[in-house]
Amino acid sequence: MLNEGRALQIVKQNTSIPVPKVYCSFKHRGRVYILMERLPGRSLSDDWVFRSDESKAKILAQLRLMITELRRVPRPPPRDGVDNAAVVSGIDGGQFYDGNLPKKRFWGPFTTVKDFHRELRGGLIHVPDEYTEERFTELRKLVALHESYVASCPPVLTHGDLSANNILADGDTVTGVIDWETAAWMPAYWEYTNAWHVNPYNPYWQEEVGKFLDEWPQELEMEKLRRKFFDQY
């Protein structure tokens, strides 16, 4: 998929977020290649725990402004003229990639967020009431949360993998946001819940994501349940 190259172009054209310039992207013998600029700086994961509170605050403030810009990027109009405002999809309306989702690499597109949620839980619609063990109670809760979910806004342009590894800084200046292969038009909560889960071996990042992303506590609990039951790769 050429999704990452296209995402970088859209972000470059519509925001001041420091992303690599794409010189060319192409598919050859089943593999995608992107020739892009190399950005200066080091990954935040290299030294985040050693930074002062003042240094962290400066970087997080920059990231919040960048995410605000990202959320304002307009969705490209559909090629077929059909309204795509509610569609969960890749950058140009097709499939999207997320290596953290279970069982398959490519997903969608989905006409609605509800369709996306149903696919995430393997199509499960109903858990019989006679199943009373705790795990079935939790499954019923997940189905109820998914089925009753009402999006506060249409899907938004989402990076999808905002780990400390994918943010570059030189001193206290953010110099790059990289690795856009999971970029897609996703439910507004998706950026936060993915970033919260993205560094399971570096829990320090869970304490930081709410400082530059809007927090979605109910959706986070929903995702924790989903990952508990439907996160087998």
PDB file of N, CA and C in Angstrom, residues 128-190:
ATOM      1  N   PRO A 128     -25.251 -14.779  25.088  1.00  0.00           N
ATOM      2  CA  PRO A 128     -26.432 -15.295  25.793  1.00  0.00           C
ATOM      3  C   PRO A 128     -26.393 -15.008  27.291  1.00  0.00           C
ATOM      4  N   ASP A 129     -27.539 -14.661  27.847  1.00  0.00           N
ATOM      5  CA  ASP A 129     -27.629 -14.301  29.259  1.00  0.00           C
ATOM      6  C   ASP A 129     -27.289 -15.463  30.179  1.00  0.00           C
ATOM      7  N   GLU A 130     -27.457 -16.700  29.684  1.00  0.00           N
ATOM      8  CA  GLU A 130     -27.184 -17.846  30.570  1.00  0.00           C
ATOM      9  C   GLU A 130     -25.699 -18.008  30.868  1.00  0.00           C
ATOM     10  N   TYR A 131     -24.861 -17.354  30.088  1.00  0.00           N
ATOM     11  CA  TYR A 131     -23.425 -17.383  30.375  1.00  0.00           C
ATOM     12  C   TYR A 131     -23.145 -16.315  31.425  1.00  0.00           C
ATOM     13  N   THR A 132     -22.915 -16.754  32.646  1.00  0.00           N
ATOM     14  CA  THR A 132     -22.857 -15.805  33.758  1.00  0.00           C
ATOM     15  C   THR A 132     -21.458 -15.566  34.305  1.00  0.00           C
ATOM     16  N   GLU A 133     -20.464 -16.305  33.806  1.00  0.00           N
ATOM     17  CA  GLU A 133     -19.109 -16.094  34.308  1.00  0.00           C
ATOM     18  C   GLU A 133     -18.658 -14.655  34.031  1.00  0.00           C
ATOM     19  N   GLU A 134     -17.688 -14.212  34.809  1.00  0.00           N
ATOM     20  CA  GLU A 134     -17.240 -12.820  34.718  1.00  0.00           C
ATOM     21  C   GLU A 134     -16.812 -12.439  33.306  1.00  0.00           C
ATOM     22  N   ARG A 135     -16.119 -13.350  32.619  1.00  0.00           N
ATOM     23  CA  ARG A 135     -15.622 -13.003  31.285  1.00  0.00           C
ATOM     24  C   ARG A 135     -16.767 -12.748  30.317  1.00  0.00           C
ATOM     25  N   PHE A 136     -17.891 -13.460  30.497  1.00  0.00           N
ATOM     26  CA  PHE A 136     -19.035 -13.226  29.613  1.00  0.00           C
ATOM     27  C   PHE A 136     -19.732 -11.915  29.964  1.00  0.00           C
ATOM     28  N   THR A 137     -19.720 -11.571  31.240  1.00  0.00           N
ATOM     29  CA  THR A 137     -20.261 -10.273  31.648  1.00  0.00           C
ATOM     30  C   THR A 137     -19.464  -9.144  31.012  1.00  0.00           C
ATOM     31  N   GLU A 138     -18.148  -9.312  30.975  1.00  0.00           N
ATOM     32  CA  GLU A 138     -17.292  -8.300  30.353  1.00  0.00           C
ATOM     33  C   GLU A 138     -17.505  -8.246  28.842  1.00  0.00           C
ATOM     34  N   LEU A 139     -17.712  -9.402  28.234  1.00  0.00           N
ATOM     35  CA  LEU A 139     -17.993  -9.433  26.798  1.00  0.00           C
ATOM     36  C   LEU A 139     -19.295  -8.704  26.479  1.00  0.00           C
ATOM     37  N   ARG A 140     -20.313  -8.925  27.303  1.00  0.00           N
ATOM     38  CA  ARG A 140     -21.584  -8.226  27.095  1.00  0.00           C
ATOM     39  C   ARG A 140     -21.387  -6.722  27.224  1.00  0.00           C
ATOM     40  N   LYS A 141     -20.556  -6.330  28.166  1.00  0.00           N
ATOM     41  CA  LYS A 141     -20.281  -4.905  28.350  1.00  0.00           C
ATOM     42  C   LYS A 141     -19.607  -4.324  27.113  1.00  0.00           C
ATOM     43  N   LEU A 142     -18.645  -5.064  26.554  1.00  0.00           N
ATOM     44  CA  LEU A 142     -17.959  -4.590  25.355  1.00  0.00           C
ATOM     45  C   LEU A 142     -18.942  -4.429  24.196  1.00  0.00           C
ATOM     46  N   VAL A 143     -19.787  -5.437  23.982  1.00  0.00           N
ATOM     47  CA  VAL A 143     -20.772  -5.354  22.899  1.00  0.00           C
ATOM     48  C   VAL A 143     -21.681  -4.148  23.108  1.00  0.00           C
ATOM     49  N   ALA A 144     -22.121  -3.945  24.350  1.00  0.00           N
ATOM     50  CA  ALA A 144     -23.012  -2.820  24.644  1.00  0.00           C
ATOM     51  C   ALA A 144     -22.318  -1.484  24.391  1.00  0.00           C
ATOM     52  N   LEU A 145     -21.060  -1.372  24.801  1.00  0.00           N
ATOM     53  CA  LEU A 145     -20.316  -0.130  24.583  1.00  0.00           C
ATOM     54  C   LEU A 145     -20.130   0.144  23.095  1.00  0.00           C
ATOM     55  N   HIS A 146     -19.779  -0.884  22.353  1.00  0.00           N
ATOM     56  CA  HIS A 146     -19.590  -0.722  20.909  1.00  0.00           C
ATOM     57  C   HIS A 146     -20.902  -0.353  20.212  1.00  0.00           C
ATOM     58  N   GLU A 147     -21.969  -1.086  20.544  1.00  0.00           N
ATOM     59  CA  GLU A 147     -23.234  -0.895  19.835  1.00  0.00           C
ATOM     60  C   GLU A 147     -23.893   0.436  20.182  1.00  0.00           C
ATOM     61  N   SER A 148     -23.656   0.937  21.383  1.00  0.00           N
ATOM     62  CA  SER A 148     -24.285   2.199  21.801  1.00  0.00           C
ATOM     63  C   SER A 148     -23.396   3.407  21.532  1.00  0.00           C
ATOM     64  N   TYR A 149     -22.195   3.160  21.008  1.00  0.00           N
ATOM     65  CA  TYR A 149     -21.242   4.255  20.816  1.00  0.00           C
ATOM     66  C   TYR A 149     -21.775   5.264  19.802  1.00  0.00           C
ATOM     67  N   VAL A 150     -21.754   6.519  20.199  1.00  0.00           N
ATOM     68  CA  VAL A 150     -22.156   7.607  19.311  1.00  0.00           C
ATOM     69  C   VAL A 150     -20.958   8.528  19.149  1.00  0.00           C
ATOM     70  N   ALA A 151     -20.447   8.619  17.940  1.00  0.00           N
ATOM     71  CA  ALA A 151     -19.266   9.442  17.692  1.00  0.00           C
ATOM     72  C   ALA A 151     -19.610  10.914  17.859  1.00  0.00           C
ATOM     73  N   SER A 152     -18.713  11.644  18.515  1.00  0.00           N
ATOM     74  CA  SER A 152     -18.925  13.076  18.721  1.00  0.00           C
ATOM     75  C   SER A 152     -18.579  13.885  17.482  1.00  0.00           C
ATOM     76  N   CYS A 153     -17.887  13.260  16.541  1.00  0.00           N
ATOM     77  CA  CYS A 153     -17.517  13.921  15.295  1.00  0.00           C
ATOM     78  C   CYS A 153     -17.191  12.844  14.266  1.00  0.00           C
ATOM     79  N   PRO A 154     -17.124  13.187  12.987  1.00  0.00           N
ATOM     80  CA  PRO A 154     -16.752  12.195  11.970  1.00  0.00           C
ATOM     81  C   PRO A 154     -15.322  11.708  12.187  1.00  0.00           C
ATOM     82  N   PRO A 155     -14.925  10.606  11.559  1.00  0.00           N
ATOM     83  CA  PRO A 155     -13.537  10.144  11.642  1.00  0.00           C
ATOM     84  C   PRO A 155     -12.561  11.256  11.264  1.00  0.00           C
ATOM     85  N   VAL A 156     -11.419  11.256  11.940  1.00  0.00           N
ATOM     86  CA  VAL A 156     -10.415  12.306  11.744  1.00  0.00           C
ATOM     87  C   VAL A 156      -9.105  11.684  11.269  1.00  0.00           C
ATOM     88  N   LEU A 157      -8.272  12.506  10.646  1.00  0.00           N
ATOM     89  CA  LEU A 157      -6.965  12.025  10.214  1.00  0.00           C
ATOM     90  C   LEU A 157      -6.139  11.672  11.441  1.00  0.00           C
ATOM     91  N   THR A 158      -5.671  10.451  11.485  1.00  0.00           N
ATOM     92  CA  THR A 158      -5.040   9.877  12.666  1.00  0.00           C
ATOM     93  C   THR A 158      -3.697   9.267  12.292  1.00  0.00           C
ATOM     94  N   HIS A 159      -2.661   9.571  13.077  1.00  0.00           N
ATOM     95  CA  HIS A 159      -1.349   8.964  12.849  1.00  0.00           C
ATOM     96  C   HIS A 159      -1.402   7.476  13.166  1.00  0.00           C
ATOM     97  N   GLY A 160      -1.926   7.147  14.347  1.00  0.00           N
ATOM     98  CA  GLY A 160      -2.169   5.756  14.700  1.00  0.00           C
ATOM     99  C   GLY A 160      -1.066   5.050  15.457  1.00  0.00           C
ATOM    100  N   ASP A 161       0.098   5.690  15.590  1.00  0.00           N
ATOM    101  CA  ASP A 161       1.219   5.020  16.271  1.00  0.00           C
ATOM    102  C   ASP A 161       2.127   6.061  16.915  1.00  0.00           C
ATOM    103  N   LEU A 162       1.530   6.932  17.727  1.00  0.00           N
ATOM    104  CA  LEU A 162       2.299   8.025  18.325  1.00  0.00           C
ATOM    105  C   LEU A 162       3.048   7.561  19.570  1.00  0.00           C
ATOM    106  N   SER A 163       3.986   6.677  19.364  1.00  0.00           N
ATOM    107  CA  SER A 163       4.872   6.249  20.439  1.00  0.00           C
ATOM    108  C   SER A 163       6.032   7.227  20.542  1.00  0.00           C
ATOM    109  N   ALA A 164       6.765   7.145  21.633  1.00  0.00           N
ATOM    110  CA  ALA A 164       7.944   7.991  21.797  1.00  0.00           C
ATOM    111  C   ALA A 164       8.995   7.678  20.742  1.00  0.00           C
ATOM    112  N   ASN A 165       8.934   6.476  20.178  1.00  0.00           N
ATOM    113  CA  ASN A 165       9.897   6.099  19.131  1.00  0.00           C
ATOM    114  C   ASN A 165       9.700   6.890  17.847  1.00  0.00           C
ATOM    115  N   ASN A 166       8.480   7.359  17.619  1.00  0.00           N
ATOM    116  CA  ASN A 166       8.138   7.981  16.343  1.00  0.00           C
ATOM    117  C   ASN A 166       8.091   9.500  16.393  1.00  0.00           C
ATOM    118  N   ILE A 167       8.601  10.065  17.468  1.00  0.00           N
ATOM    119  CA  ILE A 167       8.674  11.521  17.599  1.00  0.00           C
ATOM    120  C   ILE A 167      10.131  11.901  17.809  1.00  0.00           C
ATOM    121  N   LEU A 168      10.637  12.775  16.957  1.00  0.00           N
ATOM    122  CA  LEU A 168      12.037  13.187  17.009  1.00  0.00           C
ATOM    123  C   LEU A 168      12.155  14.577  17.616  1.00  0.00           C
ATOM    124  N   ALA A 169      13.246  14.798  18.336  1.00  0.00           N
ATOM    125  CA  ALA A 169      13.500  16.118  18.909  1.00  0.00           C
ATOM    126  C   ALA A 169      14.986  16.410  18.895  1.00  0.00           C
ATOM    127  N   ASP A 170      15.297  17.679  18.729  1.00  0.00           N
ATOM    128  CA  ASP A 170      16.663  18.178  18.858  1.00  0.00           C
ATOM    129  C   ASP A 170      16.636  19.159  20.006  1.00  0.00           C
ATOM    130  N   GLY A 171      17.202  18.766  21.137  1.00  0.00           N
ATOM    131  CA  GLY A 171      17.043  19.576  22.335  1.00  0.00           C
ATOM    132  C   GLY A 171      15.585  19.566  22.752  1.00  0.00           C
ATOM    133  N   ASP A 172      15.016  20.764  22.921  1.00  0.00           N
ATOM    134  CA  ASP A 172      13.616  20.871  23.329  1.00  0.00           C
ATOM    135  C   ASP A 172      12.693  21.192  22.160  1.00  0.00           C
ATOM    136  N   THR A 173      13.175  20.990  20.953  1.00  0.00           N
ATOM    137  CA  THR A 173      12.384  21.287  19.761  1.00  0.00           C
ATOM    138  C   THR A 173      12.009  20.001  19.034  1.00  0.00           C
ATOM    139  N   VAL A 174      10.730  19.817  18.793  1.00  0.00           N
ATOM    140  CA  VAL A 174      10.279  18.657  18.021  1.00  0.00           C
ATOM    141  C   VAL A 174      10.682  18.862  16.563  1.00  0.00           C
ATOM    142  N   THR A 175      11.433  17.924  16.024  1.00  0.00           N
ATOM    143  CA  THR A 175      11.945  18.054  14.656  1.00  0.00           C
ATOM    144  C   THR A 175      11.306  17.074  13.678  1.00  0.00           C
ATOM    145  N   GLY A 176      10.515  16.146  14.180  1.00  0.00           N
ATOM    146  CA  GLY A 176       9.899  15.209  13.257  1.00  0.00           C
ATOM    147  C   GLY A 176       8.868  14.304  13.900  1.00  0.00           C
ATOM    148  N   VAL A 177       7.836  13.997  13.149  1.00  0.00           N
ATOM    149  CA  VAL A 177       6.882  12.942  13.490  1.00  0.00           C
ATOM    150  C   VAL A 177       6.943  11.963  12.322  1.00  0.00           C
ATOM    151  N   ILE A 178       7.352  10.745  12.601  1.00  0.00           N
ATOM    152  CA  ILE A 178       7.651   9.790  11.532  1.00  0.00           C
ATOM    153  C   ILE A 178       6.777   8.538  11.636  1.00  0.00           C
ATOM    154  N   ASP A 179       6.960   7.627  10.690  1.00  0.00           N
ATOM    155  CA  ASP A 179       6.291   6.320  10.670  1.00  0.00           C
ATOM    156  C   ASP A 179       4.774   6.471  10.566  1.00  0.00           C
ATOM    157  N   TRP A 180       4.318   6.928   9.417  1.00  0.00           N
ATOM    158  CA  TRP A 180       2.900   7.191   9.177  1.00  0.00           C
ATOM    159  C   TRP A 180       2.203   6.029   8.468  1.00  0.00           C
ATOM    160  N   GLU A 181       2.735   4.834   8.558  1.00  0.00           N
ATOM    161  CA  GLU A 181       2.139   3.721   7.808  1.00  0.00           C
ATOM    162  C   GLU A 181       0.750   3.346   8.298  1.00  0.00           C
ATOM    163  N   THR A 182       0.424   3.681   9.560  1.00  0.00           N
ATOM    164  CA  THR A 182      -0.905   3.363  10.087  1.00  0.00           C
ATOM    165  C   THR A 182      -1.871   4.537   9.970  1.00  0.00           C
ATOM    166  N   ALA A 183      -1.470   5.601   9.290  1.00  0.00           N
ATOM    167  CA  ALA A 183      -2.341   6.773   9.156  1.00  0.00           C
ATOM    168  C   ALA A 183      -3.644   6.389   8.461  1.00  0.00           C
ATOM    169  N   ALA A 184      -4.748   6.940   8.965  1.00  0.00           N
ATOM    170  CA  ALA A 184      -6.066   6.598   8.419  1.00  0.00           C
ATOM    171  C   ALA A 184      -7.089   7.592   8.950  1.00  0.00           C
ATOM    172  N   TRP A 185      -8.283   7.505   8.407  1.00  0.00           N
ATOM    173  CA  TRP A 185      -9.426   8.272   8.924  1.00  0.00           C
ATOM    174  C   TRP A 185     -10.127   7.387   9.942  1.00  0.00           C
ATOM    175  N   MET A 186      -9.936   7.716  11.209  1.00  0.00           N
ATOM    176  CA  MET A 186     -10.346   6.846  12.304  1.00  0.00           C
ATOM    177  C   MET A 186     -11.248   7.588  13.289  1.00  0.00           C
ATOM    178  N   PRO A 187     -11.969   6.839  14.146  1.00  0.00           N
ATOM    179  CA  PRO A 187     -12.731   7.493  15.212  1.00  0.00           C
ATOM    180  C   PRO A 187     -11.817   8.409  16.020  1.00  0.00           C
ATOM    181  N   ALA A 188     -12.363   9.520  16.499  1.00  0.00           N
ATOM    182  CA  ALA A 188     -11.540  10.545  17.145  1.00  0.00           C
ATOM    183  C   ALA A 188     -10.771  10.023  18.354  1.00  0.00           C
ATOM    184  N   TYR A 189     -11.291   9.003  19.017  1.00  0.00           N
ATOM    185  CA  TYR A 189     -10.622   8.482  20.208  1.00  0.00           C
ATOM    186  C   TYR A 189      -9.415   7.620  19.883  1.00  0.00           C
ATOM    187  N   TRP A 190      -9.307   7.148  18.645  1.00  0.00           N
ATOM    188  CA  TRP A 190      -8.347   6.107  18.281  1.00  0.00           C
ATOM    189  C   TRP A 190      -6.896   6.530  18.521  1.00  0.00           C
TER     190      TRP A 190
END
